[in-house]
Amino acid sequence: MSNLNINWYPGHMKKTIDTIKASLKLVDVVLEIVDARIPIASRNPLLDDILGNKPRVVLLNKMDLGNVETNEKWVSYFRSKGYESILIDSVQGINLKKIEAISRKLLQDKFKKLEEKNLTSKRVRAMIVGIPNVGKSTLINRIAGRKSAKVGNKPGVTKQNQWIKSGKDFELLDTPGVLWPKFENEKIGLDLAFTGAIKDEIMDSETLAFKLIERLNDMDKKILEVRYQIETEGKETLEIMEDIAKKRGCLLKGGNSDYEKVAKIVLDEFRKGVLGRISLESPEDFND
Ligand SMILES: Nc1nc2c(ncn2[C@@H]2O[C@H](COP(=O)(O)OP(=O)(O)OP(=O)(O)O)[C@@H](O)[C@H]2O)c(=O)[nH]1
Ligand SMILES: [Mg+2]
């Protein structure tokens, strides 16, 4: 994808890595947040190097938008790779309580050692890292909700770092680590664009919607047929776009289809889950 227009300059990347590494020293556990519909495309390949041995939980966010069965397969996939993993919905607040429990489980040995030294602190500090738009802020805000309080600056901690308290002894660093996505191949780039992880500037929205329609129709013809009340059998993608245009009244003066409007509708409805719960990646595609 040589024509991709993404602003991740080497200097920016280095600064990001340095910032995350500095924050890492302040936390016990890292919450790696990915999009449940594209858990591989929405990871950052450098994270393993950055994190070293730091305990990590993979949070499969936006579970409400992913296929139910595929969601579960992803949990098994990450567990088989040695990571704790949970499905969450940061908007509805589903499974968020489990984050602390799983983090604690990962830190069992640490707590045991502390106890042997008669140190009774049970505090767990965590930070969230993830690519743009995966839901970092939504999760932090949700956890920070009504019952919790900002802990504020603590001695020995850099001034800018704000801690969000959740429950009694669970604290979250409220500056999330923002990583860039990887663009290993065209499929990954498109999946990121379909889900809105990278904004529409990577290609014009009509081309993007064209490619999404193609993909959805390859997956399951019912998706578009049911939503837009159209027939797709034996039709070219452009014809399908024209049919959607007719059904939705997306017509220009003179009667031509308003492809831009169709594109906006399809992308928007896909991203909101109106087209159904659709996973774009499945563990079977990654037999590594
Ligand atoms: N359906 C659904 N939408 C979610 C969920 N979590 C976040 N979102 C939506 O995803 C979009 C991005 O969420 P943010 O919390 O701003 O993502 P972010 O990772 O902080 O993004 P940046 O600050 O740009 O890096 C928003 O429209 C959220 O409402 C979820 O679990 N389900
Ligand atoms: Mg944010």
PDB file of C-alpha atoms in Angstrom, residues 7-191:
ATOM      1  CA  ASN A   7       1.681  10.429   9.534  1.00  0.00           C
ATOM      2  CA  TRP A   8       3.878   8.237  11.688  1.00  0.00           C
ATOM      3  CA  TYR A   9       7.305   9.735  11.403  1.00  0.00           C
ATOM      4  CA  PRO A  10      10.324   7.996  12.935  1.00  0.00           C
ATOM      5  CA  GLY A  11      10.763  10.870  15.403  1.00  0.00           C
ATOM      6  CA  HIS A  12       7.160  10.573  16.507  1.00  0.00           C
ATOM      7  CA  MET A  13       7.504   6.816  16.912  1.00  0.00           C
ATOM      8  CA  LYS A  14      10.611   7.172  19.060  1.00  0.00           C
ATOM      9  CA  LYS A  15       8.927   9.715  21.285  1.00  0.00           C
ATOM     10  CA  THR A  16       5.911   7.433  21.694  1.00  0.00           C
ATOM     11  CA  ILE A  17       8.087   4.465  22.615  1.00  0.00           C
ATOM     12  CA  ASP A  18      10.061   6.541  25.128  1.00  0.00           C
ATOM     13  CA  THR A  19       6.865   7.866  26.721  1.00  0.00           C
ATOM     14  CA  ILE A  20       5.362   4.393  27.063  1.00  0.00           C
ATOM     15  CA  LYS A  21       8.632   3.019  28.470  1.00  0.00           C
ATOM     16  CA  ALA A  22       8.722   5.787  31.075  1.00  0.00           C
ATOM     17  CA  SER A  23       5.110   5.114  32.123  1.00  0.00           C
ATOM     18  CA  LEU A  24       5.836   1.416  32.234  1.00  0.00           C
ATOM     19  CA  LYS A  25       8.111   1.933  35.230  1.00  0.00           C
ATOM     20  CA  LEU A  26       5.110   3.222  37.200  1.00  0.00           C
ATOM     21  CA  VAL A  27       2.775   0.303  36.609  1.00  0.00           C
ATOM     22  CA  ASP A  28       2.515  -3.377  37.527  1.00  0.00           C
ATOM     23  CA  VAL A  29       0.490  -4.490  34.568  1.00  0.00           C
ATOM     24  CA  VAL A  30      -0.268  -3.358  31.022  1.00  0.00           C
ATOM     25  CA  LEU A  31      -3.741  -3.557  29.541  1.00  0.00           C
ATOM     26  CA  GLU A  32      -3.307  -3.974  25.805  1.00  0.00           C
ATOM     27  CA  ILE A  33      -6.562  -2.937  24.209  1.00  0.00           C
ATOM     28  CA  VAL A  34      -7.413  -4.209  20.729  1.00  0.00           C
ATOM     29  CA  ASP A  35     -10.522  -4.193  18.545  1.00  0.00           C
ATOM     30  CA  ALA A  36     -12.282  -7.569  18.869  1.00  0.00           C
ATOM     31  CA  ARG A  37     -13.203  -7.441  15.159  1.00  0.00           C
ATOM     32  CA  ILE A  38      -9.543  -7.139  14.116  1.00  0.00           C
ATOM     33  CA  PRO A  39      -7.394  -8.250  17.064  1.00  0.00           C
ATOM     34  CA  ILE A  40      -4.295  -8.827  14.946  1.00  0.00           C
ATOM     35  CA  ALA A  41      -4.505  -5.756  12.696  1.00  0.00           C
ATOM     36  CA  SER A  42      -5.145  -3.570  15.724  1.00  0.00           C
ATOM     37  CA  ARG A  43      -2.025  -4.689  17.607  1.00  0.00           C
ATOM     38  CA  ASN A  44       1.323  -3.016  17.377  1.00  0.00           C
ATOM     39  CA  PRO A  45       4.232  -5.300  16.472  1.00  0.00           C
ATOM     40  CA  LEU A  46       6.727  -3.348  18.581  1.00  0.00           C
ATOM     41  CA  LEU A  47       4.748  -3.763  21.774  1.00  0.00           C
ATOM     42  CA  ASP A  48       6.477  -7.026  22.676  1.00  0.00           C
ATOM     43  CA  ASP A  49       9.860  -5.280  22.603  1.00  0.00           C
ATOM     44  CA  ILE A  50       8.590  -2.268  24.517  1.00  0.00           C
ATOM     45  CA  LEU A  51       6.878  -4.263  27.258  1.00  0.00           C
ATOM     46  CA  GLY A  52       9.567  -6.839  27.957  1.00  0.00           C
ATOM     47  CA  ASN A  53       8.362  -9.092  30.795  1.00  0.00           C
ATOM     48  CA  LYS A  54       5.699  -6.726  32.091  1.00  0.00           C
ATOM     49  CA  PRO A  55       2.498  -8.678  32.841  1.00  0.00           C
ATOM     50  CA  ARG A  56      -0.090  -7.991  30.183  1.00  0.00           C
ATOM     51  CA  VAL A  57      -3.804  -8.550  29.664  1.00  0.00           C
ATOM     52  CA  VAL A  58      -5.199  -8.418  26.133  1.00  0.00           C
ATOM     53  CA  LEU A  59      -8.559  -6.629  26.250  1.00  0.00           C
ATOM     54  CA  LEU A  60     -10.728  -7.462  23.251  1.00  0.00           C
ATOM     55  CA  ASN A  61     -12.822  -4.302  23.194  1.00  0.00           C
ATOM     56  CA  LYS A  62     -15.958  -3.570  21.151  1.00  0.00           C
ATOM     57  CA  MET A  63     -17.088  -7.158  21.730  1.00  0.00           C
ATOM     58  CA  ASP A  64     -20.604  -5.951  20.906  1.00  0.00           C
ATOM     59  CA  LEU A  65     -19.505  -5.401  17.296  1.00  0.00           C
ATOM     60  CA  GLY A  66     -17.715  -8.731  16.803  1.00  0.00           C
ATOM     61  CA  ASN A  67     -19.282 -12.075  15.924  1.00  0.00           C
ATOM     62  CA  VAL A  68     -20.129 -13.941  19.132  1.00  0.00           C
ATOM     63  CA  GLU A  69     -18.397 -17.202  18.182  1.00  0.00           C
ATOM     64  CA  THR A  70     -15.359 -15.527  16.684  1.00  0.00           C
ATOM     65  CA  ASN A  71     -15.026 -13.394  19.813  1.00  0.00           C
ATOM     66  CA  GLU A  72     -14.718 -16.546  21.926  1.00  0.00           C
ATOM     67  CA  LYS A  73     -12.216 -18.052  19.507  1.00  0.00           C
ATOM     68  CA  TRP A  74     -10.025 -14.995  19.922  1.00  0.00           C
ATOM     69  CA  VAL A  75     -10.018 -15.343  23.691  1.00  0.00           C
ATOM     70  CA  SER A  76      -8.808 -18.951  23.278  1.00  0.00           C
ATOM     71  CA  TYR A  77      -6.262 -17.842  20.706  1.00  0.00           C
ATOM     72  CA  PHE A  78      -4.620 -15.309  22.991  1.00  0.00           C
ATOM     73  CA  ARG A  79      -4.728 -17.676  25.951  1.00  0.00           C
ATOM     74  CA  SER A  80      -3.008 -20.315  23.844  1.00  0.00           C
ATOM     75  CA  LYS A  81      -0.278 -17.751  23.158  1.00  0.00           C
ATOM     76  CA  GLY A  82       0.194 -17.300  26.908  1.00  0.00           C
ATOM     77  CA  TYR A  83      -1.718 -14.041  27.409  1.00  0.00           C
ATOM     78  CA  GLU A  84      -4.641 -13.465  29.684  1.00  0.00           C
ATOM     79  CA  SER A  85      -7.466 -12.148  27.543  1.00  0.00           C
ATOM     80  CA  ILE A  86     -11.027 -10.910  28.061  1.00  0.00           C
ATOM     81  CA  LEU A  87     -13.833  -9.606  25.908  1.00  0.00           C
ATOM     82  CA  ILE A  88     -15.097  -6.200  26.964  1.00  0.00           C
ATOM     83  CA  ASP A  89     -17.578  -3.546  25.903  1.00  0.00           C
ATOM     84  CA  SER A  90     -16.328  -0.222  27.211  1.00  0.00           C
ATOM     85  CA  VAL A  91     -19.470   1.677  26.245  1.00  0.00           C
ATOM     86  CA  GLN A  92     -21.909  -0.615  28.064  1.00  0.00           C
ATOM     87  CA  GLY A  93     -19.364  -1.468  30.732  1.00  0.00           C
ATOM     88  CA  ILE A  94     -19.443  -5.225  30.130  1.00  0.00           C
ATOM     89  CA  ASN A  95     -16.804  -7.406  31.858  1.00  0.00           C
ATOM     90  CA  LEU A  96     -14.856  -4.413  33.137  1.00  0.00           C
ATOM     91  CA  LYS A  97     -14.861  -5.818  36.680  1.00  0.00           C
ATOM     92  CA  LYS A  98     -12.879  -8.789  35.438  1.00  0.00           C
ATOM     93  CA  ILE A  99      -9.946  -6.589  34.468  1.00  0.00           C
ATOM     94  CA  GLU A 100      -8.849  -6.089  38.053  1.00  0.00           C
ATOM     95  CA  ALA A 101      -9.348  -9.755  38.965  1.00  0.00           C
ATOM     96  CA  ILE A 102      -7.265 -10.958  36.025  1.00  0.00           C
ATOM     97  CA  SER A 103      -4.562  -8.365  36.659  1.00  0.00           C
ATOM     98  CA  ARG A 104      -4.349  -9.554  40.264  1.00  0.00           C
ATOM     99  CA  LYS A 105      -4.057 -13.144  39.160  1.00  0.00           C
ATOM    100  CA  LEU A 106      -1.075 -12.196  37.010  1.00  0.00           C
ATOM    101  CA  LEU A 107       0.562 -10.524  40.001  1.00  0.00           C
ATOM    102  CA  GLN A 108       0.035 -13.380  42.468  1.00  0.00           C
ATOM    103  CA  ASP A 109       3.749 -14.123  42.812  1.00  0.00           C
ATOM    104  CA  LYS A 110       4.582 -10.496  43.432  1.00  0.00           C
ATOM    105  CA  PHE A 111       2.012 -10.285  46.219  1.00  0.00           C
ATOM    106  CA  LYS A 112       3.271 -13.515  47.744  1.00  0.00           C
ATOM    107  CA  LYS A 113       6.787 -12.115  47.913  1.00  0.00           C
ATOM    108  CA  LEU A 114       5.513  -8.888  49.457  1.00  0.00           C
ATOM    109  CA  GLU A 115       3.649 -10.862  52.098  1.00  0.00           C
ATOM    110  CA  GLU A 116       6.763 -12.828  52.964  1.00  0.00           C
ATOM    111  CA  LYS A 117       8.384  -9.485  53.688  1.00  0.00           C
ATOM    112  CA  ASN A 118       5.370  -8.501  55.775  1.00  0.00           C
ATOM    113  CA  LEU A 119       4.386  -5.830  53.268  1.00  0.00           C
ATOM    114  CA  THR A 120       0.652  -5.808  52.975  1.00  0.00           C
ATOM    115  CA  SER A 121       0.056  -3.486  50.017  1.00  0.00           C
ATOM    116  CA  LYS A 122      -2.430  -4.940  47.609  1.00  0.00           C
ATOM    117  CA  ARG A 123      -2.320  -2.020  45.233  1.00  0.00           C
ATOM    118  CA  VAL A 124      -2.297  -2.749  41.527  1.00  0.00           C
ATOM    119  CA  ARG A 125      -1.365  -0.061  39.037  1.00  0.00           C
ATOM    120  CA  ALA A 126      -2.152  -0.468  35.388  1.00  0.00           C
ATOM    121  CA  MET A 127      -1.822   1.410  32.136  1.00  0.00           C
ATOM    122  CA  ILE A 128      -3.691   1.103  28.894  1.00  0.00           C
ATOM    123  CA  VAL A 129      -1.961   0.951  25.531  1.00  0.00           C
ATOM    124  CA  GLY A 130      -3.472   0.651  22.104  1.00  0.00           C
ATOM    125  CA  ILE A 131      -3.744   2.103  18.623  1.00  0.00           C
ATOM    126  CA  PRO A 132      -6.008   5.092  17.908  1.00  0.00           C
ATOM    127  CA  ASN A 133      -9.749   4.640  18.202  1.00  0.00           C
ATOM    128  CA  VAL A 134      -9.737   1.232  19.943  1.00  0.00           C
ATOM    129  CA  GLY A 135     -11.518   2.709  22.946  1.00  0.00           C
ATOM    130  CA  LYS A 136      -8.766   3.696  25.396  1.00  0.00           C
ATOM    131  CA  SER A 137     -10.473   6.901  26.572  1.00  0.00           C
ATOM    132  CA  THR A 138     -13.902   5.289  26.723  1.00  0.00           C
ATOM    133  CA  LEU A 139     -12.521   2.536  28.944  1.00  0.00           C
ATOM    134  CA  ILE A 140     -10.696   4.951  31.232  1.00  0.00           C
ATOM    135  CA  ASN A 141     -13.780   7.162  31.553  1.00  0.00           C
ATOM    136  CA  ARG A 142     -15.984   4.188  32.208  1.00  0.00           C
ATOM    137  CA  ILE A 143     -13.654   2.862  34.897  1.00  0.00           C
ATOM    138  CA  ALA A 144     -13.333   6.371  36.336  1.00  0.00           C
ATOM    139  CA  GLY A 145     -17.142   6.513  36.518  1.00  0.00           C
ATOM    140  CA  ARG A 146     -19.327   7.689  39.342  1.00  0.00           C
ATOM    141  CA  LYS A 147     -17.970   5.604  42.193  1.00  0.00           C
ATOM    142  CA  SER A 148     -14.303   6.188  41.541  1.00  0.00           C
ATOM    143  CA  ALA A 149     -12.190   9.184  42.216  1.00  0.00           C
ATOM    144  CA  LYS A 150      -9.121  10.610  40.670  1.00  0.00           C
ATOM    145  CA  VAL A 151      -6.263   9.864  42.983  1.00  0.00           C
ATOM    146  CA  GLY A 152      -4.300  12.901  41.919  1.00  0.00           C
ATOM    147  CA  ASN A 153      -0.609  13.420  41.972  1.00  0.00           C
ATOM    148  CA  LYS A 154       1.432  11.268  44.262  1.00  0.00           C
ATOM    149  CA  PRO A 155       4.882  12.010  45.595  1.00  0.00           C
ATOM    150  CA  GLY A 156       7.537  10.506  43.433  1.00  0.00           C
ATOM    151  CA  VAL A 157       5.304  10.432  40.406  1.00  0.00           C
ATOM    152  CA  THR A 158       5.708  12.899  37.565  1.00  0.00           C
ATOM    153  CA  LYS A 159       3.244  15.766  37.799  1.00  0.00           C
ATOM    154  CA  GLN A 160       1.397  15.032  34.567  1.00  0.00           C
ATOM    155  CA  ASN A 161       0.509  11.520  35.606  1.00  0.00           C
ATOM    156  CA  GLN A 162      -3.013  11.316  36.939  1.00  0.00           C
ATOM    157  CA  TRP A 163      -4.198   8.136  38.507  1.00  0.00           C
ATOM    158  CA  ILE A 164      -7.767   6.978  38.274  1.00  0.00           C
ATOM    159  CA  LYS A 165      -8.896   4.912  41.194  1.00  0.00           C
ATOM    160  CA  SER A 166     -11.199   1.996  40.558  1.00  0.00           C
ATOM    161  CA  GLY A 167     -12.366   0.001  43.547  1.00  0.00           C
ATOM    162  CA  LYS A 168     -10.151  -0.037  46.586  1.00  0.00           C
ATOM    163  CA  ASP A 169      -6.696  -0.912  45.333  1.00  0.00           C
ATOM    164  CA  PHE A 170      -6.802  -0.723  41.571  1.00  0.00           C
ATOM    165  CA  GLU A 171      -5.392   2.355  39.873  1.00  0.00           C
ATOM    166  CA  LEU A 172      -5.214   3.258  36.246  1.00  0.00           C
ATOM    167  CA  LEU A 173      -2.806   5.717  34.685  1.00  0.00           C
ATOM    168  CA  ASP A 174      -5.081   8.107  32.865  1.00  0.00           C
ATOM    169  CA  THR A 175      -2.703   8.958  30.004  1.00  0.00           C
ATOM    170  CA  PRO A 176      -3.079   6.047  27.649  1.00  0.00           C
ATOM    171  CA  GLY A 177      -0.173   4.956  25.470  1.00  0.00           C
ATOM    172  CA  VAL A 178      -1.136   5.603  21.890  1.00  0.00           C
ATOM    173  CA  LEU A 179       0.572   3.295  19.459  1.00  0.00           C
ATOM    174  CA  TRP A 180       0.498   3.352  15.681  1.00  0.00           C
ATOM    175  CA  PRO A 181      -0.991   0.456  13.779  1.00  0.00           C
ATOM    176  CA  LYS A 182       1.087  -1.667  11.447  1.00  0.00           C
ATOM    177  CA  PHE A 183       0.484  -1.810   7.725  1.00  0.00           C
ATOM    178  CA  GLU A 184       1.953  -5.126   6.784  1.00  0.00           C
ATOM    179  CA  ASN A 185      -0.313  -5.692   3.849  1.00  0.00           C
ATOM    180  CA  GLU A 186      -3.350  -4.310   2.091  1.00  0.00           C
ATOM    181  CA  LYS A 187      -5.822  -6.421   4.070  1.00  0.00           C
ATOM    182  CA  ILE A 188      -4.588  -5.050   7.376  1.00  0.00           C
ATOM    183  CA  GLY A 189      -4.694  -1.475   6.059  1.00  0.00           C
ATOM    184  CA  LEU A 190      -8.237  -1.926   4.802  1.00  0.00           C
ATOM    185  CA  ASP A 191      -9.451  -3.605   8.005  1.00  0.00           C
TER     186      ASP A 191
END
